[in-house]
């Protein structure tokens, strides 16, 4: 016998637990399996031929330039994650605790808006500031200081990555800092925790999920970003996404690109799972 | 009635109004372009799209070979196109024929040598690729981020008479030569990057590119030019083909015919996106008559030293896929070089 | 050193237009145990929170050891508070919660460990040290909150109903611990509670609040025996209140008249009053005796039993006189058994003139 | 007290610096969109509407804008709903394979765009969907819903889980409890998630290029301008997008503030 | 209709590896007032939460009116719970919180308004109707939680320490309200409390839990007079426990031996025991009398006074015998005044053989 309530319960559970898995099964699992399979294909005469061989894997895993790109990408992503989190956190604190409600809404709005202007456009615009004879160099020479162009330097890369990720980090962090129970802060003060320590003793642990998830997204974004390394890094800093583009240039070597992708996915998946586990771990 | 549509997979600019408006009017068609940014992605896109999605395909010669090999192109009938009017070098352009079958009609071409900022480097200085190692150019040399033109140019410097067909020793030498250039390099740029870095002075010299870049910059007032060094230059070509299973093959043929004709050629030589040399004699005439300055810069003038002359004198080598090494080897080396 | 530890002078606290504390004065001696009681919403928690600096007072001054502290930051006050709402840190384990205050004081890890473990043990929480606080029962949580403050062994401790979620047995045990702590370390306790037994058994001084003001303060005995207003008498409960008019004063007994008849009271308690004044006569439940016959005492009222509450060894009887006055009588279980009465029975409630306590209306 | 003021001051200055940083590219973008020169170098050329005229007369650009809006406003609700549903079912239910679902739900942003673009195209063309707006929508939903999920899940992790049960205990069916308790509590993060999805969809170019065939969105357009034609039209497009989004924001804030003021008056 | 309203059969609840309830059986009659007591962490809240469906039980069955409900959804059970943690809706006003249950039942706005206002009034909250719940004092919040459940007038009401934050005066008033409700509407109350007086004054049946199991159930009187184990006696408090061995049984008195000497007990209470059995002798505090001399009773122990607690009309004395046994004596205030003793004094505690209550060890 199926009772009315059990139908309604199934309906309710189903409504929430089915859509995303269903959509993903239809439109994501397919591509992702295809991608994985692709990494074992051959390329003959500039055409990909389905097959199963490990050559692509051997080739990539055996290439020095792959590993150097891999380390470089991880380091940049990690650096950006730390940098962005460090910049975003004081800002989130200010927004959450030091601003009146209306100012908070305005500032959060202002932080979201740039997001709607294509990232490509914004990075392109950064070139104007950083390049030789760019705005910054001109400004400095106006006050009598000569500086080198900043384009194609790690600094430029970080500027690009931070442009990409900062709004996201601030928003995620703010959500999590704002919903923190204020009485916990008072309780900590009451136990002798000064305003300097309150951040490390209460706010950070309590807002940990937000901070970590924010940093994770920053990591993911900058790990896979192609635009900044290309347009602000001058292609000099081969990251994995640039390497993918390069790999493809040896005549339709998509299978090798797939290998790199799979490695990237695995790396990010491990990072993601570790950081989520850490974020939601109690204590 | 409302115009029929014609789809075109092309490098940016080939379906902009300055190129196609007249054709569209004449035949009451609307050309819908799909612009691509890299040949590889273009081929991948074609490979994964249903056949017949794209009626016209615009590509560089290297990719025509790949496209034909992969059976993405319809065969063409040479009779349909005004090859008689083309300079002889382009009547039987190697990359476009596979055996007896024609797959593409050349639309325009250009030479790659050393592009340089005239404020820093004179034409005379640019007469040899050795310039690249010049002390004053430290950290002032840029690369267009593609191995074929760059390695081709340096291969010429190394004295290889056919730059893309080199034996193992020469290949190793080429690698050495290339790696020794790395300290001079400021960056590896895509099209846009090349343009802006030359323009704003970030780099002073870029090998392996040509008038297709400097021509654009000059229009914007930059003091730059391209010099073909004594060691020789590289040639690139663009062409039109008809996509496999195109349902509008007839119209596509009309389009190619139009582009190979005088009016089309004249337009192509002056494309907003970047100028290039055209293979049509009638086109040359009109260029020389109407835009002598531009024509001169591109090498379209009468007399010795013009584009055809350079080709005939053996100064120019067609950009090709490597013969004795695999494309992969070259590419891998390029990755390694960038990462070094 | 002055024996006054904390002194509140004319403090007021408004929430918008609501007055939570009004012009309150209170001196607290060092090392004493002060219990604050009062009806729900009378401002007890607000008072503690103001002392701790969690609320900034609207006016008045708070001094501690003679120094003004009302402008000090919360963390500078060293006045740990056991919150009514607990406010445990959900991201820390039980033990980490307890160690928090020590950590803030820069104690070394071993010291923290020893101290926190000893306190967890004293509060019966040793087996929960590594649990998350949301995996605890209500009483366990409350003990964690208590341990979190006790472990810092401060000179003042503010407690807001710290034992309200504990069963009587445990509560008594905790009361013992708290008392011992107060004696051994000389901590000044300011203790809000709604439990009379807690207040009366632990406090050196009881403060009864009403609507943001202090209604009465004094030793437990004093307050119990001599409530200064019918509010206090009522609040403490266990008393019957008769509205009377003073009719005559003689050397031994004075005469009062009420709806329920005329009563005699020992003149000693009449001192300050004048004839024809309206007074409240308060008689404690344990001083009223019921009989079936009456005639043994000067003050007797005929009543009907309307309720009976059996509370362990004692029975509380609620009686009603003909005129509707409610009279509460407390009997020991064993005495009750001798009388043969049930709800609805008519009985005579009587008390001695010296057990009358008179206050103004 | 003094230090508190100082902290606030420093905080506000810090936030302003961040805003300046975030807006710097947009400002220069705006300025150069009126610059007559093709390359964005200093000194500036003369004032010119040319680039705006060019894009406003370019049917491809107009069409791309239209597509962007269509795609964004279809994708954002779907993706927000799916992200929400996944976050809620993770928070609320226990079912077999939940962890796996969560892992998959987080995966799309982990995959390099060029490659997922190709794989998507390969897959979608096999099911006959490639080269259409629905193809773009389908893949954008895949790409954006993980963001929605993460943001909303974060909010859920901070909600006292008893409240929903308290509502049910008072007789609210799960639907009612959902409406009365869950919605009011996560509303803001859902709005944030919606905006985030919209922004990510607006921004996406790599996958869109592959699966969209002849259909383009404005960021694909920008990409081709950037990679093959370097043209201040990029700036013009950017400025228009920016103007539109700031107008949207102002509109939204107007309503929020109106409601705020009403609330304040009420209490 | 069967008089059993709710029946729990062998229910268990595990949290991971922690057992919170173990194989518990309980029948609850319709319209009765059941009080559940037990030490902190014994599983009281878990029991209520399982009844309400907030925790799914690990095993066992729960029937209500004979129907199995343990698989029903929470909202299908109609068992409103007053949460120990309150769980008020923070984004709703006081009145909206109270109206919530009615709204869910689809009541019209006017009906909701009338009902909620009447309950707010009865609970003394009428002036807070439009406040946010976080602007209330602890006791006010608790009353809102109470009102939120009461207003739905269900047939079963689950209450988890619903009066713990109220002062005695208010608490008594609320107890009256609850009792009245039970009588008037015939609601079945399942009431968790740690207050003996609440349990004993309101409940028809008291259930004492220990470590997830029921230790004893029965009428308040029964439990008070006849605890079945020393755990219960201890938990209820107010008793002294002597460990003894049964030495001889005569027709009138039986003889028991303990560290503190030998005692006599009326044989009636010995029935089930055999010679040489180890027993606990339990003597209620109100049945022990202290004198300075002794010699008045068969059972006497010389002790020292170690503590004195003054609780209103009563004084609790804690004594210690030479052998360290703790003895609790409850005296009425007025009797105490006659004896001239203080902490440290030696006194003799004595009790009658018929006041001994013996249970197995
Ligand atoms: N979520 C949980 N995870 C693990 N253990 C739990 C959890 N919730 C409660 N417990 C444990 O189950 C036992 C019973 O808890 P419960 O809340 O029922 O106690 P209680 O009788 O209500 O106590 P109190 O009087 O202190 O409120 C306790 O020991 C508690 O630590
Ligand atoms: N944030 C607030 N805003 C407005 N009024 C408040 C706020 N907090 C408390 N109040 C009011 O101030 C008065 C005093 O509150 P307080 O918490 O001090 O009471 P309390 O004596 O602790 O009561 P209880 O015994 O119920 O905990 C109450 O009437 C309460 O409603
Ligand atoms: Mg309070
Ligand atoms: Mg409990």
PDB file of N, CA and C in Angstrom, chain D residues 35-97:
ATOM      1  N   UNK D  35      37.902  56.786 -27.299  1.00  0.00           N
ATOM      2  CA  UNK D  35      39.169  57.223 -27.875  1.00  0.00           C
ATOM      3  C   UNK D  35      39.192  56.893 -29.356  1.00  0.00           C
ATOM      4  N   UNK D  36      39.591  57.864 -30.160  1.00  0.00           N
ATOM      5  CA  UNK D  36      39.548  57.636 -31.605  1.00  0.00           C
ATOM      6  C   UNK D  36      40.586  56.619 -32.069  1.00  0.00           C
ATOM      7  N   UNK D  37      41.667  56.451 -31.308  1.00  0.00           N
ATOM      8  CA  UNK D  37      42.735  55.546 -31.757  1.00  0.00           C
ATOM      9  C   UNK D  37      42.342  54.100 -31.550  1.00  0.00           C
ATOM     10  N   UNK D  38      42.890  53.272 -32.412  1.00  0.00           N
ATOM     11  CA  UNK D  38      42.520  51.876 -32.319  1.00  0.00           C
ATOM     12  C   UNK D  38      43.196  51.197 -31.145  1.00  0.00           C
ATOM     13  N   UNK D  39      44.427  51.634 -30.828  1.00  0.00           N
ATOM     14  CA  UNK D  39      45.141  50.968 -29.742  1.00  0.00           C
ATOM     15  C   UNK D  39      45.113  51.811 -28.490  1.00  0.00           C
ATOM     16  N   UNK D  40      44.867  51.165 -27.380  1.00  0.00           N
ATOM     17  CA  UNK D  40      44.702  51.913 -26.137  1.00  0.00           C
ATOM     18  C   UNK D  40      46.032  52.353 -25.565  1.00  0.00           C
ATOM     19  N   UNK D  41      46.626  53.387 -26.160  1.00  0.00           N
ATOM     20  CA  UNK D  41      47.888  53.858 -25.602  1.00  0.00           C
ATOM     21  C   UNK D  41      47.756  55.313 -25.218  1.00  0.00           C
ATOM     22  N   UNK D  42      48.659  55.720 -24.378  1.00  0.00           N
ATOM     23  CA  UNK D  42      48.699  57.117 -23.962  1.00  0.00           C
ATOM     24  C   UNK D  42      49.742  57.832 -24.811  1.00  0.00           C
ATOM     25  N   UNK D  43      49.584  59.041 -25.221  1.00  0.00           N
ATOM     26  CA  UNK D  43      48.422  59.906 -24.988  1.00  0.00           C
ATOM     27  C   UNK D  43      47.210  59.496 -25.806  1.00  0.00           C
ATOM     28  N   UNK D  44      46.070  59.965 -25.341  1.00  0.00           N
ATOM     29  CA  UNK D  44      44.817  59.616 -25.989  1.00  0.00           C
ATOM     30  C   UNK D  44      44.683  60.340 -27.324  1.00  0.00           C
ATOM     31  N   UNK D  45      43.874  59.787 -28.203  1.00  0.00           N
ATOM     32  CA  UNK D  45      43.541  60.478 -29.433  1.00  0.00           C
ATOM     33  C   UNK D  45      42.399  61.434 -29.152  1.00  0.00           C
ATOM     34  N   UNK D  46      41.515  61.621 -30.127  1.00  0.00           N
ATOM     35  CA  UNK D  46      40.410  62.553 -29.913  1.00  0.00           C
ATOM     36  C   UNK D  46      39.163  61.786 -29.482  1.00  0.00           C
ATOM     37  N   UNK D  47      38.164  62.563 -29.062  1.00  0.00           N
ATOM     38  CA  UNK D  47      36.920  61.955 -28.641  1.00  0.00           C
ATOM     39  C   UNK D  47      36.174  61.404 -29.835  1.00  0.00           C
ATOM     40  N   UNK D  48      35.568  60.266 -29.667  1.00  0.00           N
ATOM     41  CA  UNK D  48      34.893  59.666 -30.807  1.00  0.00           C
ATOM     42  C   UNK D  48      33.804  58.697 -30.366  1.00  0.00           C
ATOM     43  N   UNK D  49      32.689  58.765 -31.083  1.00  0.00           N
ATOM     44  CA  UNK D  49      31.607  57.803 -30.860  1.00  0.00           C
ATOM     45  C   UNK D  49      31.751  56.600 -31.785  1.00  0.00           C
ATOM     46  N   UNK D  50      32.817  56.647 -32.571  1.00  0.00           N
ATOM     47  CA  UNK D  50      32.931  55.682 -33.661  1.00  0.00           C
ATOM     48  C   UNK D  50      32.670  54.236 -33.238  1.00  0.00           C
ATOM     49  N   UNK D  51      33.274  53.862 -32.105  1.00  0.00           N
ATOM     50  CA  UNK D  51      33.219  52.444 -31.724  1.00  0.00           C
ATOM     51  C   UNK D  51      31.816  52.037 -31.311  1.00  0.00           C
ATOM     52  N   UNK D  52      31.146  52.991 -30.672  1.00  0.00           N
ATOM     53  CA  UNK D  52      29.748  52.701 -30.328  1.00  0.00           C
ATOM     54  C   UNK D  52      28.909  52.566 -31.579  1.00  0.00           C
ATOM     55  N   UNK D  53      29.144  53.479 -32.516  1.00  0.00           N
ATOM     56  CA  UNK D  53      28.395  53.391 -33.762  1.00  0.00           C
ATOM     57  C   UNK D  53      28.641  52.055 -34.436  1.00  0.00           C
ATOM     58  N   UNK D  54      29.914  51.668 -34.437  1.00  0.00           N
ATOM     59  CA  UNK D  54      30.249  50.411 -35.096  1.00  0.00           C
ATOM     60  C   UNK D  54      29.503  49.241 -34.483  1.00  0.00           C
ATOM     61  N   UNK D  55      29.552  49.160 -33.155  1.00  0.00           N
ATOM     62  CA  UNK D  55      28.919  47.961 -32.581  1.00  0.00           C
ATOM     63  C   UNK D  55      27.403  48.059 -32.645  1.00  0.00           C
ATOM     64  N   UNK D  56      26.866  49.286 -32.513  1.00  0.00           N
ATOM     65  CA  UNK D  56      25.412  49.376 -32.536  1.00  0.00           C
ATOM     66  C   UNK D  56      24.856  49.120 -33.930  1.00  0.00           C
ATOM     67  N   UNK D  57      25.716  49.279 -34.939  1.00  0.00           N
ATOM     68  CA  UNK D  57      25.269  48.950 -36.286  1.00  0.00           C
ATOM     69  C   UNK D  57      25.675  47.550 -36.704  1.00  0.00           C
ATOM     70  N   UNK D  58      26.345  46.875 -35.810  1.00  0.00           N
ATOM     71  CA  UNK D  58      26.812  45.539 -36.159  1.00  0.00           C
ATOM     72  C   UNK D  58      25.789  44.524 -35.681  1.00  0.00           C
ATOM     73  N   UNK D  59      25.087  43.949 -36.639  1.00  0.00           N
ATOM     74  CA  UNK D  59      24.003  43.062 -36.242  1.00  0.00           C
ATOM     75  C   UNK D  59      24.537  41.875 -35.442  1.00  0.00           C
ATOM     76  N   UNK D  60      25.802  41.498 -35.713  1.00  0.00           N
ATOM     77  CA  UNK D  60      26.359  40.375 -34.964  1.00  0.00           C
ATOM     78  C   UNK D  60      26.486  40.722 -33.488  1.00  0.00           C
ATOM     79  N   UNK D  61      26.943  41.953 -33.224  1.00  0.00           N
ATOM     80  CA  UNK D  61      27.103  42.371 -31.852  1.00  0.00           C
ATOM     81  C   UNK D  61      25.742  42.463 -31.169  1.00  0.00           C
ATOM     82  N   UNK D  62      24.803  43.075 -31.852  1.00  0.00           N
ATOM     83  CA  UNK D  62      23.463  43.207 -31.277  1.00  0.00           C
ATOM     84  C   UNK D  62      22.891  41.843 -30.961  1.00  0.00           C
ATOM     85  N   UNK D  63      23.066  40.964 -31.947  1.00  0.00           N
ATOM     86  CA  UNK D  63      22.567  39.619 -31.754  1.00  0.00           C
ATOM     87  C   UNK D  63      23.257  38.931 -30.588  1.00  0.00           C
ATOM     88  N   UNK D  64      24.552  39.176 -30.490  1.00  0.00           N
ATOM     89  CA  UNK D  64      25.297  38.556 -29.389  1.00  0.00           C
ATOM     90  C   UNK D  64      24.790  39.073 -28.047  1.00  0.00           C
ATOM     91  N   UNK D  65      24.525  40.360 -27.972  1.00  0.00           N
ATOM     92  CA  UNK D  65      23.964  40.923 -26.737  1.00  0.00           C
ATOM     93  C   UNK D  65      22.648  40.240 -26.403  1.00  0.00           C
ATOM     94  N   UNK D  66      21.835  40.122 -27.426  1.00  0.00           N
ATOM     95  CA  UNK D  66      20.525  39.511 -27.217  1.00  0.00           C
ATOM     96  C   UNK D  66      20.706  38.098 -26.682  1.00  0.00           C
ATOM     97  N   UNK D  67      21.588  37.368 -27.354  1.00  0.00           N
ATOM     98  CA  UNK D  67      21.819  35.989 -26.905  1.00  0.00           C
ATOM     99  C   UNK D  67      22.311  35.933 -25.478  1.00  0.00           C
ATOM    100  N   UNK D  68      23.228  36.838 -25.150  1.00  0.00           N
ATOM    101  CA  UNK D  68      23.765  36.855 -23.800  1.00  0.00           C
ATOM    102  C   UNK D  68      22.637  36.988 -22.792  1.00  0.00           C
ATOM    103  N   UNK D  69      21.747  37.934 -23.070  1.00  0.00           N
ATOM    104  CA  UNK D  69      20.652  38.159 -22.130  1.00  0.00           C
ATOM    105  C   UNK D  69      19.721  36.957 -22.066  1.00  0.00           C
ATOM    106  N   UNK D  70      19.381  36.446 -23.230  1.00  0.00           N
ATOM    107  CA  UNK D  70      18.477  35.293 -23.252  1.00  0.00           C
ATOM    108  C   UNK D  70      19.094  34.146 -22.472  1.00  0.00           C
ATOM    109  N   UNK D  71      20.343  33.839 -22.825  1.00  0.00           N
ATOM    110  CA  UNK D  71      21.010  32.722 -22.173  1.00  0.00           C
ATOM    111  C   UNK D  71      21.099  32.968 -20.660  1.00  0.00           C
ATOM    112  N   UNK D  72      21.594  34.162 -20.305  1.00  0.00           N
ATOM    113  CA  UNK D  72      21.795  34.464 -18.884  1.00  0.00           C
ATOM    114  C   UNK D  72      20.512  34.341 -18.096  1.00  0.00           C
ATOM    115  N   UNK D  73      19.434  34.913 -18.629  1.00  0.00           N
ATOM    116  CA  UNK D  73      18.212  34.921 -17.835  1.00  0.00           C
ATOM    117  C   UNK D  73      17.443  33.607 -17.906  1.00  0.00           C
ATOM    118  N   UNK D  74      17.853  32.724 -18.781  1.00  0.00           N
ATOM    119  CA  UNK D  74      17.302  31.368 -18.680  1.00  0.00           C
ATOM    120  C   UNK D  74      18.192  30.525 -17.784  1.00  0.00           C
ATOM    121  N   UNK D  75      19.505  30.700 -17.955  1.00  0.00           N
ATOM    122  CA  UNK D  75      20.448  29.880 -17.203  1.00  0.00           C
ATOM    123  C   UNK D  75      20.372  30.184 -15.707  1.00  0.00           C
ATOM    124  N   UNK D  76      20.383  31.463 -15.358  1.00  0.00           N
ATOM    125  CA  UNK D  76      20.488  31.802 -13.938  1.00  0.00           C
ATOM    126  C   UNK D  76      19.361  31.199 -13.098  1.00  0.00           C
ATOM    127  N   UNK D  77      18.093  31.332 -13.509  1.00  0.00           N
ATOM    128  CA  UNK D  77      17.054  30.705 -12.686  1.00  0.00           C
ATOM    129  C   UNK D  77      17.199  29.193 -12.603  1.00  0.00           C
ATOM    130  N   UNK D  78      17.475  28.571 -13.752  1.00  0.00           N
ATOM    131  CA  UNK D  78      17.588  27.103 -13.720  1.00  0.00           C
ATOM    132  C   UNK D  78      18.751  26.697 -12.826  1.00  0.00           C
ATOM    133  N   UNK D  79      19.888  27.330 -13.046  1.00  0.00           N
ATOM    134  CA  UNK D  79      21.076  26.931 -12.286  1.00  0.00           C
ATOM    135  C   UNK D  79      20.898  27.237 -10.808  1.00  0.00           C
ATOM    136  N   UNK D  80      20.287  28.380 -10.499  1.00  0.00           N
ATOM    137  CA  UNK D  80      20.080  28.698  -9.093  1.00  0.00           C
ATOM    138  C   UNK D  80      19.151  27.666  -8.468  1.00  0.00           C
ATOM    139  N   UNK D  81      18.110  27.324  -9.202  1.00  0.00           N
ATOM    140  CA  UNK D  81      17.205  26.314  -8.673  1.00  0.00           C
ATOM    141  C   UNK D  81      17.946  25.003  -8.430  1.00  0.00           C
ATOM    142  N   UNK D  82      18.726  24.584  -9.415  1.00  0.00           N
ATOM    143  CA  UNK D  82      19.403  23.299  -9.273  1.00  0.00           C
ATOM    144  C   UNK D  82      20.438  23.344  -8.170  1.00  0.00           C
ATOM    145  N   UNK D  83      21.159  24.449  -8.108  1.00  0.00           N
ATOM    146  CA  UNK D  83      22.148  24.584  -7.040  1.00  0.00           C
ATOM    147  C   UNK D  83      21.467  24.558  -5.696  1.00  0.00           C
ATOM    148  N   UNK D  84      20.364  25.266  -5.622  1.00  0.00           N
ATOM    149  CA  UNK D  84      19.626  25.301  -4.362  1.00  0.00           C
ATOM    150  C   UNK D  84      19.145  23.908  -4.007  1.00  0.00           C
ATOM    151  N   UNK D  85      18.547  23.241  -4.995  1.00  0.00           N
ATOM    152  CA  UNK D  85      18.000  21.911  -4.728  1.00  0.00           C
ATOM    153  C   UNK D  85      19.096  20.989  -4.221  1.00  0.00           C
ATOM    154  N   UNK D  86      20.245  21.045  -4.867  1.00  0.00           N
ATOM    155  CA  UNK D  86      21.330  20.153  -4.460  1.00  0.00           C
ATOM    156  C   UNK D  86      21.812  20.513  -3.061  1.00  0.00           C
ATOM    157  N   UNK D  87      21.948  21.809  -2.793  1.00  0.00           N
ATOM    158  CA  UNK D  87      22.424  22.226  -1.479  1.00  0.00           C
ATOM    159  C   UNK D  87      21.432  21.804  -0.410  1.00  0.00           C
ATOM    160  N   UNK D  88      20.159  22.023  -0.710  1.00  0.00           N
ATOM    161  CA  UNK D  88      19.139  21.697   0.274  1.00  0.00           C
ATOM    162  C   UNK D  88      19.090  20.199   0.511  1.00  0.00           C
ATOM    163  N   UNK D  89      19.155  19.407  -0.553  1.00  0.00           N
ATOM    164  CA  UNK D  89      19.032  17.970  -0.315  1.00  0.00           C
ATOM    165  C   UNK D  89      20.280  17.440   0.385  1.00  0.00           C
ATOM    166  N   UNK D  90      21.399  18.100   0.165  1.00  0.00           N
ATOM    167  CA  UNK D  90      22.594  17.680   0.908  1.00  0.00           C
ATOM    168  C   UNK D  90      22.436  18.000   2.395  1.00  0.00           C
ATOM    169  N   UNK D  91      21.850  19.158   2.657  1.00  0.00           N
ATOM    170  CA  UNK D  91      21.682  19.609   4.044  1.00  0.00           C
ATOM    171  C   UNK D  91      20.625  18.785   4.755  1.00  0.00           C
ATOM    172  N   UNK D  92      19.615  18.387   3.994  1.00  0.00           N
ATOM    173  CA  UNK D  92      18.425  17.884   4.624  1.00  0.00           C
ATOM    174  C   UNK D  92      18.317  16.363   4.575  1.00  0.00           C
ATOM    175  N   UNK D  93      18.638  15.768   3.462  1.00  0.00           N
ATOM    176  CA  UNK D  93      18.396  14.337   3.325  1.00  0.00           C
ATOM    177  C   UNK D  93      19.677  13.537   3.387  1.00  0.00           C
ATOM    178  N   UNK D  94      19.475  12.259   3.693  1.00  0.00           N
ATOM    179  CA  UNK D  94      20.562  11.312   3.551  1.00  0.00           C
ATOM    180  C   UNK D  94      20.118  10.279   2.552  1.00  0.00           C
ATOM    181  N   UNK D  95      20.816  10.166   1.469  1.00  0.00           N
ATOM    182  CA  UNK D  95      20.442   9.110   0.546  1.00  0.00           C
ATOM    183  C   UNK D  95      21.692   8.493  -0.038  1.00  0.00           C
ATOM    184  N   UNK D  96      21.480   7.326  -0.602  1.00  0.00           N
ATOM    185  CA  UNK D  96      22.626   6.598  -1.116  1.00  0.00           C
ATOM    186  C   UNK D  96      23.272   7.391  -2.256  1.00  0.00           C
ATOM    187  N   UNK D  97      24.580   7.493  -2.219  1.00  0.00           N
ATOM    188  CA  UNK D  97      25.282   8.155  -3.321  1.00  0.00           C
ATOM    189  C   UNK D  97      25.317   9.668  -3.211  1.00  0.00           C
TER     190      UNK D  97
END
